[in-house]
Coordinates of C-alpha atoms in Angstrom, one line a residue:
M1 CA 52.6 102.2 121.5
G2 CA 50.6 99.5 119.2
V3 CA 52.1 96.4 116.7
T4 CA 55.2 98.1 114.8
G5 CA 54.6 98.0 111.4
L6 CA 51.2 97.7 111.2
W7 CA 50.4 100.4 109.2
T8 CA 52.3 99.2 106.3
V9 CA 50.8 96.1 106.2
V10 CA 47.4 97.2 106.5
Q11 CA 47.9 100.4 103.6
P12 CA 47.4 98.2 101.0
C13 CA 44.3 97.0 102.0
A14 CA 43.3 100.8 103.0
R15 CA 40.3 102.4 100.9
P16 CA 38.4 105.8 101.4
I17 CA 34.6 104.9 102.4
K18 CA 31.6 107.7 103.0
I19 CA 30.1 107.0 106.5
E20 CA 26.7 106.7 105.4
T21 CA 28.2 103.2 104.0
L22 CA 28.6 102.5 108.0
N23 CA 25.0 103.1 108.7
K24 CA 23.6 100.0 111.2
K25 CA 26.8 98.8 111.3
R26 CA 29.4 98.7 114.7
L27 CA 32.3 100.7 115.0
A28 CA 34.5 99.9 117.8
V29 CA 37.0 102.4 118.9
D30 CA 39.9 101.4 122.0
A31 CA 39.7 104.5 123.7
S32 CA 42.4 103.6 126.7
I33 CA 45.1 105.1 125.3
W34 CA 43.0 108.8 125.4
I35 CA 41.9 107.6 128.6
Y36 CA 45.2 107.1 129.8
Q37 CA 46.8 110.7 128.6
F38 CA 43.7 112.1 130.0
L39 CA 44.1 110.5 133.8
K40 CA 47.6 111.3 133.6
A41 CA 47.5 114.5 132.7
V42 CA 45.0 115.2 135.8
R43 CA 47.7 114.2 138.3
D44 CA 50.6 116.4 139.4
K45 CA 54.1 115.3 139.4
D46 CA 53.9 113.5 142.5
G47 CA 51.0 111.0 141.1
N48 CA 48.2 112.8 143.1
A49 CA 45.0 113.7 141.9
L50 CA 44.2 117.4 141.0
R51 CA 41.4 119.5 142.7

C-alpha cells in the first residue's frame, strides 16, 4: 500500500534528528493500516468477530 517510489523521492531530504527536537510540536501518525490489520486478525475465516 502507499505511494510507489515515495521513499526514493523523500530519502535525499531525510536526516536523523533527536527526539527532543520534536518537543512542543505536533506529529501525525497514520495508524489506519494497523487498525485494519488488528480488525482483520480478530475475525475468523468467515469474517465474524472472534469471542
